[in-house]
Amino acid sequence: MHLEASHLRFVLGLLALLLTPHLNAAPANYSIDPVHTRVVFAVDHYGFSRALGALSGATGTLQFDPDDWTTASVDVAIPLARLDLGDAKWNQRMLKADFFAADTHPTARFQSTRIEPIDATHATIFGTLSLRGESREVSLQATLNRRARHPLTLRRTLGFSATATLSRAEFGMRSWKSAIGDSVSLIIEVEASRARRVSVDPPSKPAAANAGGSVQ
């Protein structure tokens, strides 16, 4: 009787192991959607208001397994030339060397280093932000909004929202301290679509034999 119970437990344990989905599944690859990905930032302006700006046109990759956030990673680049503060002249002023320095460092880049899950739809994403020649660790509070097949493209799509706070002085933006605050709040919206599989061409056939039967 004891042996039968032990055998039953063994069989049930083996079945559970075999039937557990995605036990060692690798994270899927997604491509950042530049149209539906945007970074909005807010910074104090003389205490009167919080000036708002936006950066768009992001490109990059995202690896994600909903069953294991710790295996996820993100690598995204944003062209600073797409800066939008609501006024063309103000945009150009902020792209100069004492602020975004877009001439010498035209892109901002974020590369994740580790992810700490909170629950099924929330996590803290730690990574390195490189901006105007300076690299600093920042943390993002991320929320998974939706994971589903897109109704128009029919591709698997992820949607995330995230927030963060950083110091502009840490990235070398120390001008106009009396006018512009140091603390910058970020609001980030990201969509990413499942990367298309790259087809591999079959190996080419050997050259045809000549009339004498030998291969050139």
mmCIF file of C-alpha atoms in Angstrom:
data_model
loop_
_atom_site.group_PDB
_atom_site.id
_atom_site.type_symbol
_atom_site.label_atom_id
_atom_site.label_comp_id
_atom_site.label_asym_id
_atom_site.label_seq_id
_atom_site.Cartn_x
_atom_site.Cartn_y
_atom_site.Cartn_z
ATOM 1 C CA MET A 1 0.000 0.000 0.000
ATOM 2 C CA HIS A 2 2.848 2.328 0.874
ATOM 3 C CA LEU A 3 4.589 1.554 -2.413
ATOM 4 C CA GLU A 4 1.401 2.210 -4.391
ATOM 5 C CA ALA A 5 0.976 5.642 -2.736
ATOM 6 C CA SER A 6 4.606 6.543 -3.426
ATOM 7 C CA HIS A 7 4.247 5.416 -7.035
ATOM 8 C CA LEU A 8 1.091 7.514 -7.435
ATOM 9 C CA ARG A 9 2.811 10.620 -6.049
ATOM 10 C CA PHE A 10 5.714 10.056 -8.419
ATOM 11 C CA VAL A 11 3.412 9.729 -11.440
ATOM 12 C CA LEU A 12 1.407 12.829 -10.462
ATOM 13 C CA GLY A 13 4.588 14.841 -9.946
ATOM 14 C CA LEU A 14 5.929 13.757 -13.329
ATOM 15 C CA LEU A 15 2.670 14.692 -15.053
ATOM 16 C CA ALA A 16 2.658 18.126 -13.387
ATOM 17 C CA LEU A 17 6.201 18.696 -14.565
ATOM 18 C CA LEU A 18 5.401 17.679 -18.134
ATOM 19 C CA LEU A 19 2.191 19.684 -18.290
ATOM 20 C CA THR A 20 3.597 22.933 -16.845
ATOM 21 C CA PRO A 21 3.593 25.384 -19.800
ATOM 22 C CA HIS A 22 6.603 27.521 -20.703
ATOM 23 C CA LEU A 23 8.725 26.046 -17.949
ATOM 24 C CA ASN A 24 11.956 27.057 -19.623
ATOM 25 C CA ALA A 25 10.542 29.235 -22.379
ATOM 26 C CA ALA A 26 12.809 31.950 -23.673
ATOM 27 C CA PRO A 27 11.463 35.523 -23.679
ATOM 28 C CA ALA A 28 9.914 36.588 -26.976
ATOM 29 C CA ASN A 29 11.442 39.389 -29.048
ATOM 30 C CA TYR A 30 9.464 42.566 -29.723
ATOM 31 C CA SER A 31 10.237 45.706 -31.743
ATOM 32 C CA ILE A 32 9.478 49.131 -30.290
ATOM 33 C CA ASP A 33 6.723 50.927 -32.199
ATOM 34 C CA PRO A 34 8.061 54.472 -32.850
ATOM 35 C CA VAL A 35 4.600 55.863 -33.608
ATOM 36 C CA HIS A 36 3.029 54.775 -30.318
ATOM 37 C CA THR A 37 6.012 55.170 -28.029
ATOM 38 C CA ARG A 38 6.670 58.520 -26.387
ATOM 39 C CA VAL A 39 8.488 60.079 -23.448
ATOM 40 C CA VAL A 40 6.879 63.125 -21.835
ATOM 41 C CA PHE A 41 8.888 65.103 -19.291
ATOM 42 C CA ALA A 42 7.889 67.799 -16.820
ATOM 43 C CA VAL A 43 10.197 70.288 -15.098
ATOM 44 C CA ASP A 44 9.587 73.327 -12.909
ATOM 45 C CA HIS A 45 9.642 76.717 -14.681
ATOM 46 C CA TYR A 46 10.270 79.614 -12.242
ATOM 47 C CA GLY A 47 7.711 78.033 -9.924
ATOM 48 C CA PHE A 48 4.901 79.275 -12.154
ATOM 49 C CA SER A 49 4.226 75.990 -13.923
ATOM 50 C CA ARG A 50 5.738 72.689 -14.944
ATOM 51 C CA ALA A 51 7.015 72.968 -18.479
ATOM 52 C CA LEU A 52 6.152 69.926 -20.594
ATOM 53 C CA GLY A 53 8.149 68.424 -23.427
ATOM 54 C CA ALA A 54 8.007 65.233 -25.442
ATOM 55 C CA LEU A 55 10.400 62.942 -27.282
ATOM 56 C CA SER A 56 9.188 60.554 -29.967
ATOM 57 C CA GLY A 57 10.539 58.335 -32.727
ATOM 58 C CA ALA A 58 11.997 55.702 -30.400
ATOM 59 C CA THR A 59 13.451 52.523 -31.854
ATOM 60 C CA GLY A 60 14.765 49.430 -30.155
ATOM 61 C CA THR A 61 14.023 45.951 -28.924
ATOM 62 C CA LEU A 62 12.203 44.403 -26.016
ATOM 63 C CA GLN A 63 12.451 40.836 -24.760
ATOM 64 C CA PHE A 64 9.589 39.723 -22.564
ATOM 65 C CA ASP A 65 8.220 36.575 -20.966
ATOM 66 C CA PRO A 66 5.051 37.338 -18.967
ATOM 67 C CA ASP A 67 5.728 34.335 -16.744
ATOM 68 C CA ASP A 68 9.171 35.585 -15.718
ATOM 69 C CA TRP A 69 9.824 39.323 -15.733
ATOM 70 C CA THR A 70 13.382 38.754 -14.526
ATOM 71 C CA THR A 71 14.338 37.486 -17.993
ATOM 72 C CA ALA A 72 13.004 40.620 -19.710
ATOM 73 C CA SER A 73 15.224 43.303 -21.192
ATOM 74 C CA VAL A 74 14.845 46.532 -23.121
ATOM 75 C CA ASP A 75 17.222 48.524 -25.313
ATOM 76 C CA VAL A 76 15.774 51.713 -26.776
ATOM 77 C CA ALA A 77 17.201 54.786 -28.527
ATOM 78 C CA ILE A 78 15.411 58.126 -28.941
ATOM 79 C CA PRO A 79 16.465 60.794 -31.471
ATOM 80 C CA LEU A 80 16.780 64.116 -29.663
ATOM 81 C CA ALA A 81 16.005 66.016 -32.855
ATOM 82 C CA ARG A 82 12.369 64.977 -32.287
ATOM 83 C CA LEU A 83 12.198 67.119 -29.126
ATOM 84 C CA ASP A 84 8.900 68.998 -28.932
ATOM 85 C CA LEU A 85 8.324 71.787 -26.399
ATOM 86 C CA GLY A 86 5.510 73.390 -28.351
ATOM 87 C CA ASP A 87 7.603 76.071 -30.071
ATOM 88 C CA ALA A 88 10.131 75.629 -32.897
ATOM 89 C CA LYS A 89 12.577 78.276 -31.601
ATOM 90 C CA TRP A 90 12.423 76.906 -28.062
ATOM 91 C CA ASN A 91 13.034 73.402 -29.398
ATOM 92 C CA GLN A 92 16.217 74.559 -31.159
ATOM 93 C CA ARG A 93 17.408 76.421 -28.058
ATOM 94 C CA MET A 94 17.054 73.355 -25.867
ATOM 95 C CA LEU A 95 19.009 71.219 -28.349
ATOM 96 C CA LYS A 96 22.126 73.369 -27.931
ATOM 97 C CA ALA A 97 25.262 72.341 -26.031
ATOM 98 C CA ASP A 98 24.240 73.574 -22.554
ATOM 99 C CA PHE A 99 21.073 71.475 -22.576
ATOM 100 C CA PHE A 100 20.526 68.388 -24.762
ATOM 101 C CA ALA A 101 23.728 68.840 -26.829
ATOM 102 C CA ALA A 102 22.077 67.139 -29.799
ATOM 103 C CA ASP A 103 24.844 68.127 -32.234
ATOM 104 C CA THR A 104 27.430 65.973 -30.463
ATOM 105 C CA HIS A 105 25.115 63.415 -28.852
ATOM 106 C CA PRO A 106 22.075 63.063 -31.126
ATOM 107 C CA THR A 107 20.382 60.192 -29.306
ATOM 108 C CA ALA A 108 19.392 59.214 -25.795
ATOM 109 C CA ARG A 109 19.614 55.514 -24.992
ATOM 110 C CA PHE A 110 18.225 53.325 -22.229
ATOM 111 C CA GLN A 111 19.505 49.793 -21.645
ATOM 112 C CA SER A 112 18.012 47.715 -18.843
ATOM 113 C CA THR A 113 20.328 45.925 -16.440
ATOM 114 C CA ARG A 114 17.883 44.103 -14.160
ATOM 115 C CA ILE A 115 14.182 43.859 -13.467
ATOM 116 C CA GLU A 116 12.508 43.324 -10.111
ATOM 117 C CA PRO A 117 8.918 42.061 -10.448
ATOM 118 C CA ILE A 118 6.275 43.397 -8.070
ATOM 119 C CA ASP A 119 3.285 41.384 -9.281
ATOM 120 C CA ALA A 120 1.913 40.010 -12.552
ATOM 121 C CA THR A 121 1.609 43.449 -14.162
ATOM 122 C CA HIS A 122 4.095 45.664 -12.292
ATOM 123 C CA ALA A 123 7.866 45.770 -11.993
ATOM 124 C CA THR A 124 10.798 48.070 -11.303
ATOM 125 C CA ILE A 125 13.134 48.279 -14.275
ATOM 126 C CA PHE A 126 16.711 49.331 -13.550
ATOM 127 C CA GLY A 127 18.950 50.417 -16.371
ATOM 128 C CA THR A 128 21.544 52.803 -17.735
ATOM 129 C CA LEU A 129 20.408 56.041 -19.358
ATOM 130 C CA SER A 130 22.977 57.619 -21.662
ATOM 131 C CA LEU A 131 22.322 61.273 -22.453
ATOM 132 C CA ARG A 132 24.641 64.002 -23.789
ATOM 133 C CA GLY A 133 27.724 61.900 -23.035
ATOM 134 C CA GLU A 134 26.754 61.027 -19.447
ATOM 135 C CA SER A 135 25.536 57.607 -18.289
ATOM 136 C CA ARG A 136 23.605 57.117 -15.054
ATOM 137 C CA GLU A 137 21.473 54.381 -13.532
ATOM 138 C CA VAL A 138 17.771 55.175 -13.432
ATOM 139 C CA SER A 139 14.798 53.113 -12.303
ATOM 140 C CA LEU A 140 11.409 52.951 -13.979
ATOM 141 C CA GLN A 141 8.150 51.969 -12.321
ATOM 142 C CA ALA A 142 6.524 49.958 -15.106
ATOM 143 C CA THR A 143 3.001 48.658 -15.650
ATOM 144 C CA LEU A 144 2.030 46.077 -18.253
ATOM 145 C CA ASN A 145 -1.207 47.465 -19.702
ATOM 146 C CA ARG A 146 -2.051 44.779 -22.220
ATOM 147 C CA ARG A 147 -0.584 41.778 -24.022
ATOM 148 C CA ALA A 148 -2.668 40.650 -26.974
ATOM 149 C CA ARG A 149 -2.880 40.351 -30.721
ATOM 150 C CA HIS A 150 -3.272 43.805 -32.303
ATOM 151 C CA PRO A 151 -6.736 44.144 -33.936
ATOM 152 C CA LEU A 152 -5.306 45.849 -37.061
ATOM 153 C CA THR A 153 -1.875 44.317 -37.626
ATOM 154 C CA LEU A 154 -2.763 40.954 -36.025
ATOM 155 C CA ARG A 155 0.716 40.890 -34.516
ATOM 156 C CA ARG A 156 1.342 40.077 -30.865
ATOM 157 C CA THR A 157 1.645 43.446 -29.127
ATOM 158 C CA LEU A 158 2.667 44.678 -25.683
ATOM 159 C CA GLY A 159 1.672 47.972 -24.082
ATOM 160 C CA PHE A 160 3.502 49.468 -21.100
ATOM 161 C CA SER A 161 3.316 52.656 -19.046
ATOM 162 C CA ALA A 162 6.212 53.766 -16.868
ATOM 163 C CA THR A 163 7.315 56.673 -14.687
ATOM 164 C CA ALA A 164 10.681 57.862 -13.436
ATOM 165 C CA THR A 165 12.397 60.862 -11.862
ATOM 166 C CA LEU A 166 15.902 62.041 -12.639
ATOM 167 C CA SER A 167 18.234 64.973 -12.014
ATOM 168 C CA ARG A 168 19.148 67.020 -15.079
ATOM 169 C CA ALA A 169 22.359 68.150 -13.373
ATOM 170 C CA GLU A 170 23.555 64.528 -13.250
ATOM 171 C CA PHE A 171 23.484 64.562 -17.030
ATOM 172 C CA GLY A 172 25.410 67.815 -17.298
ATOM 173 C CA MET A 173 22.451 70.174 -17.717
ATOM 174 C CA ARG A 174 23.354 72.774 -15.104
ATOM 175 C CA SER A 175 22.345 75.968 -16.899
ATOM 176 C CA TRP A 176 19.579 78.321 -15.742
ATOM 177 C CA LYS A 177 19.283 76.913 -12.224
ATOM 178 C CA SER A 178 17.160 79.850 -11.094
ATOM 179 C CA ALA A 179 14.680 79.348 -13.929
ATOM 180 C CA ILE A 180 14.514 75.610 -14.487
ATOM 181 C CA GLY A 181 14.214 73.002 -11.751
ATOM 182 C CA ASP A 182 16.650 70.135 -11.388
ATOM 183 C CA SER A 183 14.134 67.338 -10.829
ATOM 184 C CA VAL A 184 12.620 66.006 -14.063
ATOM 185 C CA SER A 185 9.567 63.740 -14.048
ATOM 186 C CA LEU A 186 9.159 61.253 -16.882
ATOM 187 C CA ILE A 187 5.976 59.675 -18.178
ATOM 188 C CA ILE A 188 6.665 56.913 -20.693
ATOM 189 C CA GLU A 189 4.219 55.102 -22.959
ATOM 190 C CA VAL A 190 5.482 52.142 -24.982
ATOM 191 C CA GLU A 191 4.012 49.804 -27.558
ATOM 192 C CA ALA A 192 6.021 46.959 -29.028
ATOM 193 C CA SER A 193 5.101 44.361 -31.628
ATOM 194 C CA ARG A 194 6.355 40.799 -31.887
ATOM 195 C CA ALA A 195 9.408 40.821 -34.121
ATOM 196 C CA ARG A 196 8.942 39.039 -37.411
ATOM 197 C CA ARG A 197 10.933 35.873 -37.824
ATOM 198 C CA VAL A 198 13.789 36.185 -40.266
ATOM 199 C CA SER A 199 13.489 33.527 -42.939
ATOM 200 C CA VAL A 200 16.627 31.617 -43.771
ATOM 201 C CA ASP A 201 17.198 30.833 -47.433
ATOM 202 C CA PRO A 202 17.918 27.166 -48.171
ATOM 203 C CA PRO A 203 21.494 26.367 -49.137
ATOM 204 C CA SER A 204 22.198 26.879 -52.820
ATOM 205 C CA LYS A 205 22.411 23.832 -55.000
ATOM 206 C CA PRO A 206 25.797 22.760 -56.394
ATOM 207 C CA ALA A 207 26.652 24.005 -59.846
ATOM 208 C CA ALA A 208 25.205 21.837 -62.582
ATOM 209 C CA ALA A 209 27.537 19.275 -64.094
ATOM 210 C CA ASN A 210 28.792 19.867 -67.622
ATOM 211 C CA ALA A 211 28.166 17.558 -70.517
ATOM 212 C CA GLY A 212 31.229 15.430 -69.675
ATOM 213 C CA GLY A 213 29.956 14.826 -66.160
ATOM 214 C CA SER A 214 32.639 16.847 -64.346
ATOM 215 C CA VAL A 215 31.803 19.857 -62.155
ATOM 216 C CA GLN A 216 33.473 23.151 -63.044
#
